[in-house]
């Protein structure tokens, strides 16, 4: 049984936010596994342009200060997105992070992007799984001395639920890794939309694309899943079917977690923020109304236990209206399942437990 430490957000004049967060981190034993000089990667989602649900940077400063006091050198990090947007490469991504409050002069730690300038700096980890044989991961994660994941708990259109497991599996993957998780074949081509500009051909790292006799795009080789063609096409001639197979996607995502977490230099710690619990991922350019009240902050070294504890607490909470939740739900009903009924049972946590990623049995320790 894994321990999950929890703070319900209550504060007082004598015990403000920073002090309560420090106590939570100390109770979890985080300071005991950090050595002076350690480079600690703080994996966070900076939020897409227009989104307002992402984690407030100032709420994370006590974590930075805690690690610094232990002698560590923390830095905030993320990877580039597979889709086109302000987070598709590190220059635009860095400016976006700063606009969203992640300024090192304010929060005390720099922002570095684990997969490099264009999302191609990666480490390939061999892994013998049921659905993957390797994982493509942002190179800095494997170079760091420790990983701490900072997870905004919310819904997700494909996975159904986003917490620690989503932030590790998808969030630590390089562009190629993200493509690998989403599908086992290359992107879908729509030649009727192709203008023959040839930009995707020049961008294709594998040389797998060409033009047919009519000047339309075709696949003439083996796609390696780098995603550069998809990002370069302005005419919707290259697309990805994000809904291809939800069960397969979920299991690939979970196997990426095991490949990554079991290869790190020391155990990772996961911090789930059950605050502003929105129906959608922070990748969207908006944030819909929360589906339940703010509940608190959890920390655990077990990603399965902390995600199970988060789901249990969210389901036990009263639903909030107006929100996207269907009418008639009450405390105890599965809120995320009501929003995305096509997602696997337990959002894949049973499978995660089966492959040894962690335990769904947990003890909640409230500070």
JSON list of C-alpha atoms in Angstrom, two decimals, residues 131-342:
[
{"chain": "A", "resi": 131, "resn": "UNK", "atom": "CA", "xyz": [2.45, -2.31, -26.85]},
{"chain": "A", "resi": 132, "resn": "UNK", "atom": "CA", "xyz": [5.83, -0.59, -27.20]},
{"chain": "A", "resi": 133, "resn": "UNK", "atom": "CA", "xyz": [9.43, -1.77, -27.55]},
{"chain": "A", "resi": 134, "resn": "UNK", "atom": "CA", "xyz": [11.04, 1.61, -26.92]},
{"chain": "A", "resi": 135, "resn": "UNK", "atom": "CA", "xyz": [10.20, 5.07, -25.60]},
{"chain": "A", "resi": 136, "resn": "UNK", "atom": "CA", "xyz": [11.39, 8.37, -27.09]},
{"chain": "A", "resi": 137, "resn": "UNK", "atom": "CA", "xyz": [11.90, 10.85, -24.25]},
{"chain": "A", "resi": 138, "resn": "UNK", "atom": "CA", "xyz": [13.11, 14.45, -23.91]},
{"chain": "A", "resi": 139, "resn": "UNK", "atom": "CA", "xyz": [16.86, 14.15, -23.37]},
{"chain": "A", "resi": 140, "resn": "UNK", "atom": "CA", "xyz": [17.10, 16.39, -20.30]},
{"chain": "A", "resi": 141, "resn": "UNK", "atom": "CA", "xyz": [14.84, 14.13, -18.26]},
{"chain": "A", "resi": 142, "resn": "UNK", "atom": "CA", "xyz": [17.39, 11.33, -18.47]},
{"chain": "A", "resi": 143, "resn": "UNK", "atom": "CA", "xyz": [20.23, 13.75, -17.68]},
{"chain": "A", "resi": 144, "resn": "UNK", "atom": "CA", "xyz": [18.54, 15.22, -14.58]},
{"chain": "A", "resi": 145, "resn": "UNK", "atom": "CA", "xyz": [19.34, 13.89, -11.13]},
{"chain": "A", "resi": 146, "resn": "UNK", "atom": "CA", "xyz": [15.69, 13.81, -10.12]},
{"chain": "A", "resi": 147, "resn": "UNK", "atom": "CA", "xyz": [12.20, 14.35, -11.52]},
{"chain": "A", "resi": 148, "resn": "UNK", "atom": "CA", "xyz": [9.36, 16.05, -9.66]},
{"chain": "A", "resi": 149, "resn": "UNK", "atom": "CA", "xyz": [6.09, 16.22, -11.58]},
{"chain": "A", "resi": 150, "resn": "UNK", "atom": "CA", "xyz": [3.72, 19.15, -10.93]},
{"chain": "A", "resi": 151, "resn": "UNK", "atom": "CA", "xyz": [0.34, 18.00, -12.17]},
{"chain": "A", "resi": 152, "resn": "UNK", "atom": "CA", "xyz": [-2.80, 20.07, -12.70]},
{"chain": "A", "resi": 153, "resn": "UNK", "atom": "CA", "xyz": [-5.55, 17.46, -12.26]},
{"chain": "A", "resi": 154, "resn": "UNK", "atom": "CA", "xyz": [-8.28, 17.88, -14.88]},
{"chain": "A", "resi": 155, "resn": "UNK", "atom": "CA", "xyz": [-10.14, 16.10, -17.64]},
{"chain": "A", "resi": 156, "resn": "UNK", "atom": "CA", "xyz": [-8.80, 15.13, -21.06]},
{"chain": "A", "resi": 157, "resn": "UNK", "atom": "CA", "xyz": [-10.64, 14.59, -24.33]},
{"chain": "A", "resi": 158, "resn": "UNK", "atom": "CA", "xyz": [-8.83, 11.34, -25.16]},
{"chain": "A", "resi": 159, "resn": "UNK", "atom": "CA", "xyz": [-7.38, 9.95, -21.92]},
{"chain": "A", "resi": 160, "resn": "UNK", "atom": "CA", "xyz": [-10.45, 11.08, -19.96]},
{"chain": "A", "resi": 161, "resn": "UNK", "atom": "CA", "xyz": [-8.35, 12.14, -16.98]},
{"chain": "A", "resi": 162, "resn": "UNK", "atom": "CA", "xyz": [-5.05, 13.96, -16.68]},
{"chain": "A", "resi": 163, "resn": "UNK", "atom": "CA", "xyz": [-2.86, 13.69, -13.60]},
{"chain": "A", "resi": 164, "resn": "UNK", "atom": "CA", "xyz": [0.59, 12.31, -12.80]},
{"chain": "A", "resi": 165, "resn": "UNK", "atom": "CA", "xyz": [0.53, 9.50, -15.36]},
{"chain": "A", "resi": 166, "resn": "UNK", "atom": "CA", "xyz": [-0.55, 11.79, -18.19]},
{"chain": "A", "resi": 167, "resn": "UNK", "atom": "CA", "xyz": [2.10, 14.38, -17.28]},
{"chain": "A", "resi": 168, "resn": "UNK", "atom": "CA", "xyz": [4.88, 11.78, -17.30]},
{"chain": "A", "resi": 169, "resn": "UNK", "atom": "CA", "xyz": [3.91, 9.63, -20.28]},
{"chain": "A", "resi": 170, "resn": "UNK", "atom": "CA", "xyz": [2.85, 12.31, -22.75]},
{"chain": "A", "resi": 171, "resn": "UNK", "atom": "CA", "xyz": [4.55, 15.28, -21.12]},
{"chain": "A", "resi": 172, "resn": "UNK", "atom": "CA", "xyz": [8.05, 13.78, -21.02]},
{"chain": "A", "resi": 173, "resn": "UNK", "atom": "CA", "xyz": [7.90, 12.29, -24.53]},
{"chain": "A", "resi": 174, "resn": "UNK", "atom": "CA", "xyz": [9.65, 13.98, -27.42]},
{"chain": "A", "resi": 175, "resn": "UNK", "atom": "CA", "xyz": [7.67, 14.81, -30.56]},
{"chain": "A", "resi": 176, "resn": "UNK", "atom": "CA", "xyz": [8.49, 11.38, -31.93]},
{"chain": "A", "resi": 177, "resn": "UNK", "atom": "CA", "xyz": [7.42, 9.86, -28.63]},
{"chain": "A", "resi": 178, "resn": "UNK", "atom": "CA", "xyz": [4.10, 11.68, -28.69]},
{"chain": "A", "resi": 179, "resn": "UNK", "atom": "CA", "xyz": [3.46, 10.41, -32.21]},
{"chain": "A", "resi": 180, "resn": "UNK", "atom": "CA", "xyz": [4.45, 6.92, -31.02]},
{"chain": "A", "resi": 181, "resn": "UNK", "atom": "CA", "xyz": [1.93, 7.01, -28.18]},
{"chain": "A", "resi": 182, "resn": "UNK", "atom": "CA", "xyz": [-0.90, 8.28, -30.36]},
{"chain": "A", "resi": 183, "resn": "UNK", "atom": "CA", "xyz": [-0.53, 5.82, -33.23]},
{"chain": "A", "resi": 184, "resn": "UNK", "atom": "CA", "xyz": [1.52, 2.91, -34.50]},
{"chain": "A", "resi": 185, "resn": "UNK", "atom": "CA", "xyz": [1.55, 4.03, -38.14]},
{"chain": "A", "resi": 186, "resn": "UNK", "atom": "CA", "xyz": [2.35, 7.32, -39.83]},
{"chain": "A", "resi": 187, "resn": "UNK", "atom": "CA", "xyz": [0.03, 10.30, -40.16]},
{"chain": "A", "resi": 188, "resn": "UNK", "atom": "CA", "xyz": [-2.96, 10.25, -42.48]},
{"chain": "A", "resi": 189, "resn": "UNK", "atom": "CA", "xyz": [-2.46, 11.88, -45.87]},
{"chain": "A", "resi": 190, "resn": "UNK", "atom": "CA", "xyz": [-5.15, 13.88, -47.65]},
{"chain": "A", "resi": 191, "resn": "UNK", "atom": "CA", "xyz": [-3.70, 14.37, -51.17]},
{"chain": "A", "resi": 192, "resn": "UNK", "atom": "CA", "xyz": [-6.77, 16.32, -52.31]},
{"chain": "A", "resi": 193, "resn": "UNK", "atom": "CA", "xyz": [-5.73, 19.14, -49.98]},
{"chain": "A", "resi": 194, "resn": "UNK", "atom": "CA", "xyz": [-2.09, 19.13, -51.09]},
{"chain": "A", "resi": 195, "resn": "UNK", "atom": "CA", "xyz": [-0.80, 22.14, -53.09]},
{"chain": "A", "resi": 196, "resn": "UNK", "atom": "CA", "xyz": [2.50, 20.51, -53.96]},
{"chain": "A", "resi": 197, "resn": "UNK", "atom": "CA", "xyz": [4.54, 23.12, -52.08]},
{"chain": "A", "resi": 198, "resn": "UNK", "atom": "CA", "xyz": [7.03, 20.46, -50.95]},
{"chain": "A", "resi": 199, "resn": "UNK", "atom": "CA", "xyz": [7.66, 21.90, -47.48]},
{"chain": "A", "resi": 200, "resn": "UNK", "atom": "CA", "xyz": [6.72, 18.64, -45.76]},
{"chain": "A", "resi": 201, "resn": "UNK", "atom": "CA", "xyz": [9.13, 16.71, -48.00]},
{"chain": "A", "resi": 202, "resn": "UNK", "atom": "CA", "xyz": [12.04, 18.90, -46.96]},
{"chain": "A", "resi": 203, "resn": "UNK", "atom": "CA", "xyz": [11.01, 18.56, -43.31]},
{"chain": "A", "resi": 204, "resn": "UNK", "atom": "CA", "xyz": [10.62, 14.76, -43.32]},
{"chain": "A", "resi": 205, "resn": "UNK", "atom": "CA", "xyz": [13.52, 13.37, -41.30]},
{"chain": "A", "resi": 206, "resn": "UNK", "atom": "CA", "xyz": [13.12, 9.88, -42.79]},
{"chain": "A", "resi": 207, "resn": "UNK", "atom": "CA", "xyz": [12.74, 10.96, -46.42]},
{"chain": "A", "resi": 208, "resn": "UNK", "atom": "CA", "xyz": [9.46, 9.06, -46.49]},
{"chain": "A", "resi": 209, "resn": "UNK", "atom": "CA", "xyz": [7.41, 11.61, -48.46]},
{"chain": "A", "resi": 210, "resn": "UNK", "atom": "CA", "xyz": [7.24, 12.49, -52.13]},
{"chain": "A", "resi": 211, "resn": "UNK", "atom": "CA", "xyz": [4.87, 13.96, -54.73]},
{"chain": "A", "resi": 212, "resn": "UNK", "atom": "CA", "xyz": [2.96, 11.82, -57.21]},
{"chain": "A", "resi": 213, "resn": "UNK", "atom": "CA", "xyz": [2.61, 12.60, -60.92]},
{"chain": "A", "resi": 214, "resn": "UNK", "atom": "CA", "xyz": [-0.23, 15.00, -60.13]},
{"chain": "A", "resi": 215, "resn": "UNK", "atom": "CA", "xyz": [1.88, 16.93, -57.63]},
{"chain": "A", "resi": 216, "resn": "UNK", "atom": "CA", "xyz": [0.11, 15.51, -54.56]},
{"chain": "A", "resi": 217, "resn": "UNK", "atom": "CA", "xyz": [1.70, 14.13, -51.42]},
{"chain": "A", "resi": 218, "resn": "UNK", "atom": "CA", "xyz": [2.35, 10.39, -51.06]},
{"chain": "A", "resi": 219, "resn": "UNK", "atom": "CA", "xyz": [4.23, 8.09, -48.68]},
{"chain": "A", "resi": 220, "resn": "UNK", "atom": "CA", "xyz": [7.16, 6.38, -50.42]},
{"chain": "A", "resi": 221, "resn": "UNK", "atom": "CA", "xyz": [9.08, 5.13, -47.41]},
{"chain": "A", "resi": 222, "resn": "UNK", "atom": "CA", "xyz": [8.86, 4.21, -43.75]},
{"chain": "A", "resi": 223, "resn": "UNK", "atom": "CA", "xyz": [7.59, 6.94, -41.45]},
{"chain": "A", "resi": 224, "resn": "UNK", "atom": "CA", "xyz": [9.59, 7.23, -38.21]},
{"chain": "A", "resi": 225, "resn": "UNK", "atom": "CA", "xyz": [6.92, 9.34, -36.51]},
{"chain": "A", "resi": 226, "resn": "UNK", "atom": "CA", "xyz": [8.96, 12.52, -35.99]},
{"chain": "A", "resi": 227, "resn": "UNK", "atom": "CA", "xyz": [5.87, 14.70, -36.59]},
{"chain": "A", "resi": 228, "resn": "UNK", "atom": "CA", "xyz": [7.71, 17.37, -38.59]},
{"chain": "A", "resi": 229, "resn": "UNK", "atom": "CA", "xyz": [5.56, 16.91, -41.71]},
{"chain": "A", "resi": 230, "resn": "UNK", "atom": "CA", "xyz": [2.36, 17.33, -39.72]},
{"chain": "A", "resi": 231, "resn": "UNK", "atom": "CA", "xyz": [3.64, 20.51, -38.12]},
{"chain": "A", "resi": 232, "resn": "UNK", "atom": "CA", "xyz": [4.88, 21.99, -41.40]},
{"chain": "A", "resi": 233, "resn": "UNK", "atom": "CA", "xyz": [1.69, 21.50, -43.48]},
{"chain": "A", "resi": 234, "resn": "UNK", "atom": "CA", "xyz": [-0.51, 24.59, -43.69]},
{"chain": "A", "resi": 235, "resn": "UNK", "atom": "CA", "xyz": [-3.16, 23.04, -45.91]},
{"chain": "A", "resi": 236, "resn": "UNK", "atom": "CA", "xyz": [-4.53, 20.16, -43.79]},
{"chain": "A", "resi": 237, "resn": "UNK", "atom": "CA", "xyz": [-3.06, 17.62, -46.22]},
{"chain": "A", "resi": 238, "resn": "UNK", "atom": "CA", "xyz": [-1.37, 15.76, -43.34]},
{"chain": "A", "resi": 239, "resn": "UNK", "atom": "CA", "xyz": [-3.46, 14.96, -40.29]},
{"chain": "A", "resi": 240, "resn": "UNK", "atom": "CA", "xyz": [-3.54, 12.70, -37.26]},
{"chain": "A", "resi": 241, "resn": "UNK", "atom": "CA", "xyz": [-6.56, 10.70, -36.12]},
{"chain": "A", "resi": 242, "resn": "UNK", "atom": "CA", "xyz": [-6.33, 11.48, -32.40]},
{"chain": "A", "resi": 243, "resn": "UNK", "atom": "CA", "xyz": [-9.24, 9.14, -31.62]},
{"chain": "A", "resi": 244, "resn": "UNK", "atom": "CA", "xyz": [-7.75, 6.16, -33.48]},
{"chain": "A", "resi": 245, "resn": "UNK", "atom": "CA", "xyz": [-7.88, 3.66, -30.60]},
{"chain": "A", "resi": 246, "resn": "UNK", "atom": "CA", "xyz": [-8.45, 4.95, -27.08]},
{"chain": "A", "resi": 247, "resn": "UNK", "atom": "CA", "xyz": [-7.56, 1.67, -25.35]},
{"chain": "A", "resi": 248, "resn": "UNK", "atom": "CA", "xyz": [-4.35, 1.29, -27.32]},
{"chain": "A", "resi": 249, "resn": "UNK", "atom": "CA", "xyz": [-3.45, 4.93, -26.67]},
{"chain": "A", "resi": 250, "resn": "UNK", "atom": "CA", "xyz": [-4.02, 4.54, -22.92]},
{"chain": "A", "resi": 251, "resn": "UNK", "atom": "CA", "xyz": [-1.86, 1.43, -22.65]},
{"chain": "A", "resi": 252, "resn": "UNK", "atom": "CA", "xyz": [0.95, 2.98, -24.70]},
{"chain": "A", "resi": 253, "resn": "UNK", "atom": "CA", "xyz": [0.81, 6.07, -22.46]},
{"chain": "A", "resi": 254, "resn": "UNK", "atom": "CA", "xyz": [1.06, 3.91, -19.34]},
{"chain": "A", "resi": 255, "resn": "UNK", "atom": "CA", "xyz": [3.94, 1.85, -20.73]},
{"chain": "A", "resi": 256, "resn": "UNK", "atom": "CA", "xyz": [5.80, 5.07, -21.51]},
{"chain": "A", "resi": 257, "resn": "UNK", "atom": "CA", "xyz": [5.47, 5.89, -17.79]},
{"chain": "A", "resi": 258, "resn": "UNK", "atom": "CA", "xyz": [7.11, 2.66, -16.75]},
{"chain": "A", "resi": 259, "resn": "UNK", "atom": "CA", "xyz": [9.87, 3.00, -19.34]},
{"chain": "A", "resi": 260, "resn": "UNK", "atom": "CA", "xyz": [10.67, 6.53, -18.13]},
{"chain": "A", "resi": 261, "resn": "UNK", "atom": "CA", "xyz": [10.21, 6.22, -14.37]},
{"chain": "A", "resi": 262, "resn": "UNK", "atom": "CA", "xyz": [12.13, 2.94, -14.05]},
{"chain": "A", "resi": 263, "resn": "UNK", "atom": "CA", "xyz": [15.11, 4.40, -15.93]},
{"chain": "A", "resi": 264, "resn": "UNK", "atom": "CA", "xyz": [15.55, 7.56, -13.81]},
{"chain": "A", "resi": 265, "resn": "UNK", "atom": "CA", "xyz": [18.54, 7.92, -11.51]},
{"chain": "A", "resi": 266, "resn": "UNK", "atom": "CA", "xyz": [16.33, 7.99, -8.40]},
{"chain": "A", "resi": 267, "resn": "UNK", "atom": "CA", "xyz": [12.59, 7.70, -7.64]},
{"chain": "A", "resi": 268, "resn": "UNK", "atom": "CA", "xyz": [10.42, 10.53, -8.94]},
{"chain": "A", "resi": 269, "resn": "UNK", "atom": "CA", "xyz": [7.95, 12.44, -6.76]},
{"chain": "A", "resi": 270, "resn": "UNK", "atom": "CA", "xyz": [4.53, 13.44, -8.03]},
{"chain": "A", "resi": 271, "resn": "UNK", "atom": "CA", "xyz": [2.51, 16.42, -6.80]},
{"chain": "A", "resi": 272, "resn": "UNK", "atom": "CA", "xyz": [-1.15, 16.57, -7.87]},
{"chain": "A", "resi": 273, "resn": "UNK", "atom": "CA", "xyz": [-2.96, 19.90, -7.59]},
{"chain": "A", "resi": 274, "resn": "UNK", "atom": "CA", "xyz": [-6.70, 19.30, -7.23]},
{"chain": "A", "resi": 275, "resn": "UNK", "atom": "CA", "xyz": [-7.54, 22.91, -7.96]},
{"chain": "A", "resi": 276, "resn": "UNK", "atom": "CA", "xyz": [-9.51, 24.51, -10.79]},
{"chain": "A", "resi": 277, "resn": "UNK", "atom": "CA", "xyz": [-10.55, 21.03, -11.95]},
{"chain": "A", "resi": 278, "resn": "UNK", "atom": "CA", "xyz": [-11.65, 21.72, -15.51]},
{"chain": "A", "resi": 279, "resn": "UNK", "atom": "CA", "xyz": [-13.15, 19.28, -18.06]},
{"chain": "A", "resi": 280, "resn": "UNK", "atom": "CA", "xyz": [-10.31, 19.72, -20.57]},
{"chain": "A", "resi": 281, "resn": "UNK", "atom": "CA", "xyz": [-6.55, 19.56, -20.82]},
{"chain": "A", "resi": 282, "resn": "UNK", "atom": "CA", "xyz": [-4.55, 22.79, -20.50]},
{"chain": "A", "resi": 283, "resn": "UNK", "atom": "CA", "xyz": [-3.54, 22.25, -24.14]},
{"chain": "A", "resi": 284, "resn": "UNK", "atom": "CA", "xyz": [-6.82, 23.89, -25.15]},
{"chain": "A", "resi": 285, "resn": "UNK", "atom": "CA", "xyz": [-6.87, 27.63, -25.81]},
{"chain": "A", "resi": 286, "resn": "UNK", "atom": "CA", "xyz": [-9.61, 28.11, -23.21]},
{"chain": "A", "resi": 287, "resn": "UNK", "atom": "CA", "xyz": [-10.64, 26.83, -19.78]},
{"chain": "A", "resi": 288, "resn": "UNK", "atom": "CA", "xyz": [-14.23, 25.77, -19.11]},
{"chain": "A", "resi": 289, "resn": "UNK", "atom": "CA", "xyz": [-15.89, 26.04, -15.70]},
{"chain": "A", "resi": 290, "resn": "UNK", "atom": "CA", "xyz": [-14.62, 23.65, -12.96]},
{"chain": "A", "resi": 291, "resn": "UNK", "atom": "CA", "xyz": [-16.62, 20.46, -12.37]},
{"chain": "A", "resi": 292, "resn": "UNK", "atom": "CA", "xyz": [-16.13, 20.35, -8.57]},
{"chain": "A", "resi": 293, "resn": "UNK", "atom": "CA", "xyz": [-14.73, 22.53, -5.77]},
{"chain": "A", "resi": 294, "resn": "UNK", "atom": "CA", "xyz": [-11.01, 22.94, -5.16]},
{"chain": "A", "resi": 295, "resn": "UNK", "atom": "CA", "xyz": [-9.92, 20.04, -2.95]},
{"chain": "A", "resi": 296, "resn": "UNK", "atom": "CA", "xyz": [-6.22, 20.26, -2.12]},
{"chain": "A", "resi": 297, "resn": "UNK", "atom": "CA", "xyz": [-2.70, 19.13, -2.97]},
{"chain": "A", "resi": 298, "resn": "UNK", "atom": "CA", "xyz": [-1.36, 15.56, -2.91]},
{"chain": "A", "resi": 299, "resn": "UNK", "atom": "CA", "xyz": [2.18, 14.17, -3.10]},
{"chain": "A", "resi": 300, "resn": "UNK", "atom": "CA", "xyz": [3.42, 10.61, -3.52]},
{"chain": "A", "resi": 301, "resn": "UNK", "atom": "CA", "xyz": [6.24, 8.62, -5.09]},
{"chain": "A", "resi": 302, "resn": "UNK", "atom": "CA", "xyz": [3.60, 6.29, -6.61]},
{"chain": "A", "resi": 303, "resn": "UNK", "atom": "CA", "xyz": [1.93, 7.75, -9.74]},
{"chain": "A", "resi": 304, "resn": "UNK", "atom": "CA", "xyz": [-0.82, 5.12, -9.74]},
{"chain": "A", "resi": 305, "resn": "UNK", "atom": "CA", "xyz": [-1.73, 5.66, -6.09]},
{"chain": "A", "resi": 306, "resn": "UNK", "atom": "CA", "xyz": [-1.82, 9.45, -6.36]},
{"chain": "A", "resi": 307, "resn": "UNK", "atom": "CA", "xyz": [-3.96, 9.37, -9.51]},
{"chain": "A", "resi": 308, "resn": "UNK", "atom": "CA", "xyz": [-6.35, 6.85, -7.90]},
{"chain": "A", "resi": 309, "resn": "UNK", "atom": "CA", "xyz": [-6.56, 8.97, -4.75]},
{"chain": "A", "resi": 310, "resn": "UNK", "atom": "CA", "xyz": [-7.23, 12.09, -6.85]},
{"chain": "A", "resi": 311, "resn": "UNK", "atom": "CA", "xyz": [-10.01, 10.39, -8.81]},
{"chain": "A", "resi": 312, "resn": "UNK", "atom": "CA", "xyz": [-11.60, 9.04, -5.63]},
{"chain": "A", "resi": 313, "resn": "UNK", "atom": "CA", "xyz": [-11.61, 12.45, -3.98]},
{"chain": "A", "resi": 314, "resn": "UNK", "atom": "CA", "xyz": [-12.97, 14.20, -7.08]},
{"chain": "A", "resi": 315, "resn": "UNK", "atom": "CA", "xyz": [-15.78, 11.65, -7.45]},
{"chain": "A", "resi": 316, "resn": "UNK", "atom": "CA", "xyz": [-16.70, 11.97, -3.77]},
{"chain": "A", "resi": 317, "resn": "UNK", "atom": "CA", "xyz": [-16.93, 15.76, -4.06]},
{"chain": "A", "resi": 318, "resn": "UNK", "atom": "CA", "xyz": [-20.20, 17.53, -4.97]},
{"chain": "A", "resi": 319, "resn": "UNK", "atom": "CA", "xyz": [-20.49, 18.42, -8.67]},
{"chain": "A", "resi": 320, "resn": "UNK", "atom": "CA", "xyz": [-20.47, 22.08, -9.63]},
{"chain": "A", "resi": 321, "resn": "UNK", "atom": "CA", "xyz": [-23.04, 23.66, -11.94]},
{"chain": "A", "resi": 322, "resn": "UNK", "atom": "CA", "xyz": [-23.11, 25.38, -14.33]},
{"chain": "A", "resi": 323, "resn": "UNK", "atom": "CA", "xyz": [-20.43, 23.18, -15.91]},
{"chain": "A", "resi": 324, "resn": "UNK", "atom": "CA", "xyz": [-20.12, 20.67, -18.72]},
{"chain": "A", "resi": 325, "resn": "UNK", "atom": "CA", "xyz": [-21.19, 17.85, -16.40]},
{"chain": "A", "resi": 326, "resn": "UNK", "atom": "CA", "xyz": [-24.51, 16.23, -17.36]},
{"chain": "A", "resi": 327, "resn": "UNK", "atom": "CA", "xyz": [-27.38, 17.14, -15.07]},
{"chain": "A", "resi": 328, "resn": "UNK", "atom": "CA", "xyz": [-28.30, 14.85, -12.20]},
{"chain": "A", "resi": 329, "resn": "UNK", "atom": "CA", "xyz": [-24.85, 13.78, -10.98]},
{"chain": "A", "resi": 330, "resn": "UNK", "atom": "CA", "xyz": [-24.25, 13.60, -7.26]},
{"chain": "A", "resi": 331, "resn": "UNK", "atom": "CA", "xyz": [-21.34, 12.94, -4.88]},
{"chain": "A", "resi": 332, "resn": "UNK", "atom": "CA", "xyz": [-19.92, 9.48, -5.63]},
{"chain": "A", "resi": 333, "resn": "UNK", "atom": "CA", "xyz": [-20.65, 9.55, -9.37]},
{"chain": "A", "resi": 334, "resn": "UNK", "atom": "CA", "xyz": [-17.72, 9.30, -11.78]},
{"chain": "A", "resi": 335, "resn": "UNK", "atom": "CA", "xyz": [-17.43, 12.83, -13.15]},
{"chain": "A", "resi": 336, "resn": "UNK", "atom": "CA", "xyz": [-14.74, 12.29, -15.79]},
{"chain": "A", "resi": 337, "resn": "UNK", "atom": "CA", "xyz": [-16.41, 9.12, -17.06]},
{"chain": "A", "resi": 338, "resn": "UNK", "atom": "CA", "xyz": [-19.63, 11.08, -17.48]},
{"chain": "A", "resi": 339, "resn": "UNK", "atom": "CA", "xyz": [-17.72, 13.57, -19.63]},
{"chain": "A", "resi": 340, "resn": "UNK", "atom": "CA", "xyz": [-15.83, 10.97, -21.71]},
{"chain": "A", "resi": 341, "resn": "UNK", "atom": "CA", "xyz": [-17.75, 7.66, -21.59]},
{"chain": "A", "resi": 342, "resn": "UNK", "atom": "CA", "xyz": [-15.61, 6.10, -24.35]}
]
